[in-house]
Short mmCIF file of C-alpha atoms in Angstrom, two decimals:
data_model
loop_
_atom_site.label_atom_id
_atom_site.label_comp_id
_atom_site.label_asym_id
_atom_site.label_seq_id
_atom_site.Cartn_x
_atom_site.Cartn_y
_atom_site.Cartn_z
CA ALA A 95 -164.13 164.71 49.87
CA GLN A 96 -162.83 163.85 46.45
CA LYS A 97 -164.10 160.79 44.65
CA ILE A 98 -163.69 159.06 41.30
CA THR A 99 -166.35 156.67 40.02
CA GLN A 100 -165.90 154.18 37.21
CA THR A 101 -169.11 152.22 36.81
CA GLN A 102 -168.04 149.76 34.12
CA PRO A 103 -166.13 146.81 35.59
CA GLY A 104 -165.55 145.36 32.13
CA MET A 105 -165.94 146.42 28.52
CA PHE A 106 -165.67 144.32 25.36
CA VAL A 107 -164.94 145.71 21.91
CA GLN A 108 -163.79 144.42 18.55
CA GLU A 109 -160.65 145.56 16.82
CA LYS A 110 -160.95 148.86 14.93
CA GLU A 111 -164.04 149.90 16.84
CA ALA A 112 -164.18 152.92 19.11
CA VAL A 113 -164.90 152.51 22.81
CA THR A 114 -165.80 154.94 25.61
CA LEU A 115 -164.78 154.31 29.19
CA ASP A 116 -166.83 156.25 31.70
CA CYS A 117 -165.53 158.33 34.59
CA THR A 118 -167.30 160.73 36.90
CA TYR A 119 -165.70 162.70 39.66
CA ASP A 120 -166.62 164.74 42.68
CA THR A 121 -164.57 167.57 44.14
CA SER A 122 -165.04 170.96 45.73
CA ASP A 123 -161.75 172.25 44.33
CA GLN A 124 -161.91 174.80 41.53
CA SER A 125 -158.54 173.75 40.18
CA TYR A 126 -157.97 170.07 39.52
CA GLY A 127 -156.45 167.72 37.01
CA LEU A 128 -157.93 164.57 35.52
CA PHE A 129 -155.79 161.70 34.28
CA TRP A 130 -156.20 158.34 32.63
CA TYR A 131 -153.75 155.48 33.11
CA LYS A 132 -153.49 152.09 31.42
CA GLN A 133 -152.35 149.02 33.34
CA PRO A 134 -151.51 145.93 31.26
CA SER A 135 -151.27 142.53 32.89
CA SER A 136 -147.57 143.21 33.56
CA GLY A 137 -148.65 145.67 36.25
CA GLU A 138 -146.97 148.88 35.16
CA MET A 139 -149.12 152.01 35.10
CA ILE A 140 -148.85 153.93 31.84
CA PHE A 141 -149.98 157.57 31.61
CA LEU A 142 -152.35 158.16 28.70
CA ILE A 143 -153.90 161.61 28.83
CA TYR A 144 -154.46 164.67 31.03
CA GLN A 145 -157.22 167.31 31.24
CA GLY A 146 -157.05 170.42 33.40
CA SER A 147 -160.20 171.82 34.96
CA TYR A 148 -159.69 175.16 33.22
CA ASP A 149 -158.95 173.68 29.81
CA GLU A 150 -161.74 174.52 27.40
CA GLN A 151 -160.68 172.10 24.71
CA ASN A 152 -160.91 168.34 25.17
CA ALA A 153 -157.49 166.73 25.42
CA THR A 154 -156.31 164.39 22.67
CA GLU A 155 -153.24 162.14 22.47
CA GLY A 156 -153.12 160.05 19.32
CA ARG A 157 -155.97 157.52 19.47
CA TYR A 158 -156.99 158.71 22.94
CA SER A 159 -159.30 161.61 23.61
CA LEU A 160 -160.90 162.80 26.81
CA ASN A 161 -164.54 163.86 26.64
CA PHE A 162 -164.61 166.48 29.41
CA GLN A 163 -168.01 167.72 30.53
CA LYS A 164 -167.36 169.95 33.50
CA ALA A 165 -170.97 170.67 34.44
CA ARG A 166 -171.70 166.96 34.56
CA LYS A 167 -168.36 166.24 36.27
CA SER A 168 -167.48 163.58 33.76
CA ALA A 169 -164.18 162.79 32.06
CA ASN A 170 -164.74 159.86 29.74
CA LEU A 171 -161.88 158.28 27.81
CA VAL A 172 -162.50 157.57 24.14
CA ILE A 173 -160.22 155.12 22.35
CA SER A 174 -160.63 155.21 18.60
CA ALA A 175 -159.76 152.26 16.35
CA SER A 176 -159.14 149.75 19.16
CA GLN A 177 -156.16 147.42 18.88
CA LEU A 178 -155.49 144.07 20.53
CA GLY A 179 -152.76 145.73 22.58
CA ASP A 180 -155.35 148.01 24.16
CA SER A 181 -156.59 145.09 26.28
CA ALA A 182 -155.78 146.20 29.82
CA MET A 183 -157.18 147.80 32.95
CA TYR A 184 -157.89 151.53 32.66
CA PHE A 185 -157.94 153.90 35.62
CA CYS A 186 -159.36 157.38 35.85
CA ALA A 187 -157.66 159.59 38.43
CA MET A 188 -157.91 163.11 39.81
CA ARG A 189 -155.60 165.49 41.58
CA GLY A 190 -157.21 168.47 43.29
CA GLY A 191 -155.84 171.47 45.13
CA ASN A 192 -152.31 172.81 45.02
CA GLN A 193 -151.29 172.20 48.61
CA ALA A 194 -148.33 170.03 49.52
CA GLY A 195 -148.92 166.33 49.65
CA THR A 196 -151.99 166.26 47.42
CA ALA A 197 -152.08 162.81 45.91
CA LEU A 198 -153.84 161.29 42.94
CA ILE A 199 -157.01 159.43 43.80
CA PHE A 200 -158.04 156.60 41.53
CA GLY A 201 -161.27 154.97 40.47
CA LYS A 202 -161.75 151.22 40.68
CA GLY A 203 -160.83 150.75 37.05
CA THR A 204 -162.39 149.26 33.94
CA THR A 205 -161.06 146.13 32.27
CA LEU A 206 -161.08 146.50 28.50
CA SER A 207 -160.96 143.39 26.33
CA VAL A 208 -160.33 143.82 22.60
CA SER A 209 -161.05 140.87 20.32
CA SER A 210 -160.14 140.21 16.69
CA GLU B 88 -131.05 155.80 33.72
CA THR B 89 -134.38 157.59 33.60
CA GLY B 90 -137.87 157.06 35.00
CA VAL B 91 -138.86 155.27 38.18
CA THR B 92 -137.16 151.99 39.05
CA GLN B 93 -138.53 149.53 41.60
CA THR B 94 -136.69 146.53 42.97
CA PRO B 95 -137.23 143.70 43.35
CA ARG B 96 -139.89 142.95 40.73
CA HIS B 97 -141.05 139.85 42.61
CA LEU B 98 -140.69 138.95 46.28
CA VAL B 99 -141.81 135.93 48.26
CA MET B 100 -141.41 136.21 52.01
CA GLY B 101 -142.44 134.36 55.11
CA MET B 102 -144.47 136.00 57.81
CA THR B 103 -141.46 136.28 60.11
CA ASN B 104 -139.10 137.74 57.52
CA LYS B 105 -137.89 141.31 57.17
CA LYS B 106 -137.45 142.70 53.68
CA SER B 107 -137.34 146.07 51.97
CA LEU B 108 -138.74 147.40 48.72
CA LYS B 109 -136.72 150.04 46.92
CA CYS B 110 -137.81 152.81 44.62
CA GLU B 111 -135.55 155.24 42.77
CA GLN B 112 -136.47 158.14 40.50
CA HIS B 113 -134.24 160.12 38.17
CA LEU B 114 -136.80 162.68 37.06
CA GLY B 115 -136.00 165.48 39.50
CA HIS B 116 -139.40 165.14 41.15
CA ASN B 117 -139.92 166.31 44.72
CA ALA B 118 -142.67 163.91 45.83
CA MET B 119 -142.84 160.14 46.06
CA TYR B 120 -145.65 157.75 46.87
CA TRP B 121 -146.36 154.16 47.83
CA TYR B 122 -149.58 152.49 46.65
CA LYS B 123 -150.91 149.01 47.34
CA GLN B 124 -152.96 147.19 44.72
CA SER B 125 -154.66 144.00 45.82
CA ALA B 126 -156.42 141.68 43.40
CA LYS B 127 -159.70 143.14 42.21
CA LYS B 128 -159.37 146.17 44.49
CA PRO B 129 -158.66 149.80 43.71
CA LEU B 130 -155.27 151.34 44.32
CA GLU B 131 -154.82 152.25 47.97
CA LEU B 132 -152.58 155.19 48.83
CA MET B 133 -150.22 154.20 51.62
CA PHE B 134 -147.66 156.96 52.07
CA VAL B 135 -146.83 160.35 50.59
CA TYR B 136 -143.46 162.06 50.85
CA SER B 137 -142.99 165.65 49.79
CA LEU B 138 -139.50 167.17 49.95
CA GLU B 139 -138.45 164.09 51.95
CA GLU B 140 -141.05 164.74 54.65
CA ARG B 141 -143.86 162.28 55.19
CA VAL B 142 -147.09 164.18 54.63
CA GLU B 143 -149.59 161.35 54.61
CA ASN B 144 -149.90 158.00 56.26
CA ASN B 145 -153.20 156.44 55.34
CA SER B 146 -153.83 154.30 58.43
CA VAL B 147 -151.25 151.81 57.30
CA PRO B 148 -150.32 149.06 59.81
CA SER B 149 -146.98 149.56 61.53
CA ARG B 150 -145.60 146.42 59.91
CA PHE B 151 -145.07 148.70 56.90
CA SER B 152 -142.40 151.31 57.55
CA PRO B 153 -141.46 153.86 54.86
CA GLU B 154 -138.16 155.67 54.56
CA CYS B 155 -137.20 158.55 52.27
CA PRO B 156 -133.50 159.38 52.74
CA ASN B 157 -133.45 161.86 49.85
CA SER B 158 -135.73 163.07 47.07
CA SER B 159 -134.58 160.32 44.69
CA HIS B 160 -135.02 157.28 46.90
CA LEU B 161 -137.94 155.71 48.72
CA PHE B 162 -138.01 152.48 50.68
CA LEU B 163 -140.77 150.38 52.17
CA HIS B 164 -139.53 148.19 55.01
CA LEU B 165 -141.62 145.11 55.67
CA HIS B 166 -141.73 142.94 58.79
CA THR B 167 -144.06 140.31 60.22
CA LEU B 168 -146.43 140.61 57.30
CA GLN B 169 -149.70 138.75 56.93
CA PRO B 170 -150.93 136.75 53.92
CA GLU B 171 -153.46 139.49 53.17
CA ASP B 172 -150.53 141.84 52.54
CA SER B 173 -149.81 139.94 49.33
CA ALA B 174 -150.32 142.50 46.57
CA LEU B 175 -148.67 144.62 43.91
CA TYR B 176 -146.83 147.54 45.51
CA LEU B 177 -146.41 150.52 43.24
CA CYS B 178 -144.09 153.44 43.72
CA ALA B 179 -144.63 156.74 41.93
CA SER B 180 -143.03 160.15 41.75
CA SER B 181 -144.34 163.57 40.81
CA GLN B 182 -143.97 167.29 41.32
CA ASP B 183 -145.82 168.29 44.45
CA GLY B 184 -148.19 171.23 44.79
CA THR B 185 -149.52 171.30 41.25
CA VAL B 186 -152.67 169.66 39.96
CA ASN B 187 -151.56 169.42 36.36
CA TYR B 188 -148.71 167.04 37.08
CA GLY B 189 -149.46 163.35 37.04
CA TYR B 190 -147.42 160.48 38.35
CA THR B 191 -144.66 158.45 36.83
CA PHE B 192 -144.94 154.92 38.14
CA GLY B 193 -142.41 152.19 38.63
CA SER B 194 -143.10 148.69 37.34
CA GLY B 195 -144.17 147.52 40.79
CA THR B 196 -143.14 144.75 43.17
CA ARG B 197 -145.37 141.69 43.31
CA LEU B 198 -145.24 140.57 46.92
CA THR B 199 -146.38 137.16 48.09
CA VAL B 200 -146.50 136.45 51.82
CA VAL B 201 -146.46 132.76 52.69
#
């Protein structure tokens, strides 16, 4: 069975500091994708970054980078230079297998609070 | 119009009411999903539609009834709900059968059952 684990219910960081949000996963699929989403208090889910299981380089999107360690089955999100607008819930998700109907599974999320 | 649109944004309904949530995507995706997000709980997958066929129904009570008339539209029909059904309901779309394709989500419907 596939599983995503986010062990940090809440994280606190000051503006301009970097922060790492942890994510570990479990799957027997050889091909899978890992995703991070941001959910502000408004409720919408915003896609941040993607990492494929065969990608050798860590993904980066602006201030977001994904620290992918395949052997350890971890896919941590690193936010550099935090901003007040980064305060939100962050979800790690995985999609495994290429068969029809394969859905994203999500972790429980981490609430990030950025202070000035 | 682009993206995934959900209506209504907010809904308050009594336990004896019947209402429907609507989701529409203009991205050319072939799969659509309903998720439930209760306070302080992880997202729960409710239904998956691929090429307009329901491929997953995650033990959802029959008071929730999905409908996918075409690849662009998805409905969630609600009847005789319970207060514990109050939650944020999120619709998403994607391309099915490929792991490197994430979801595009709608803004969600905040449902309150009174």
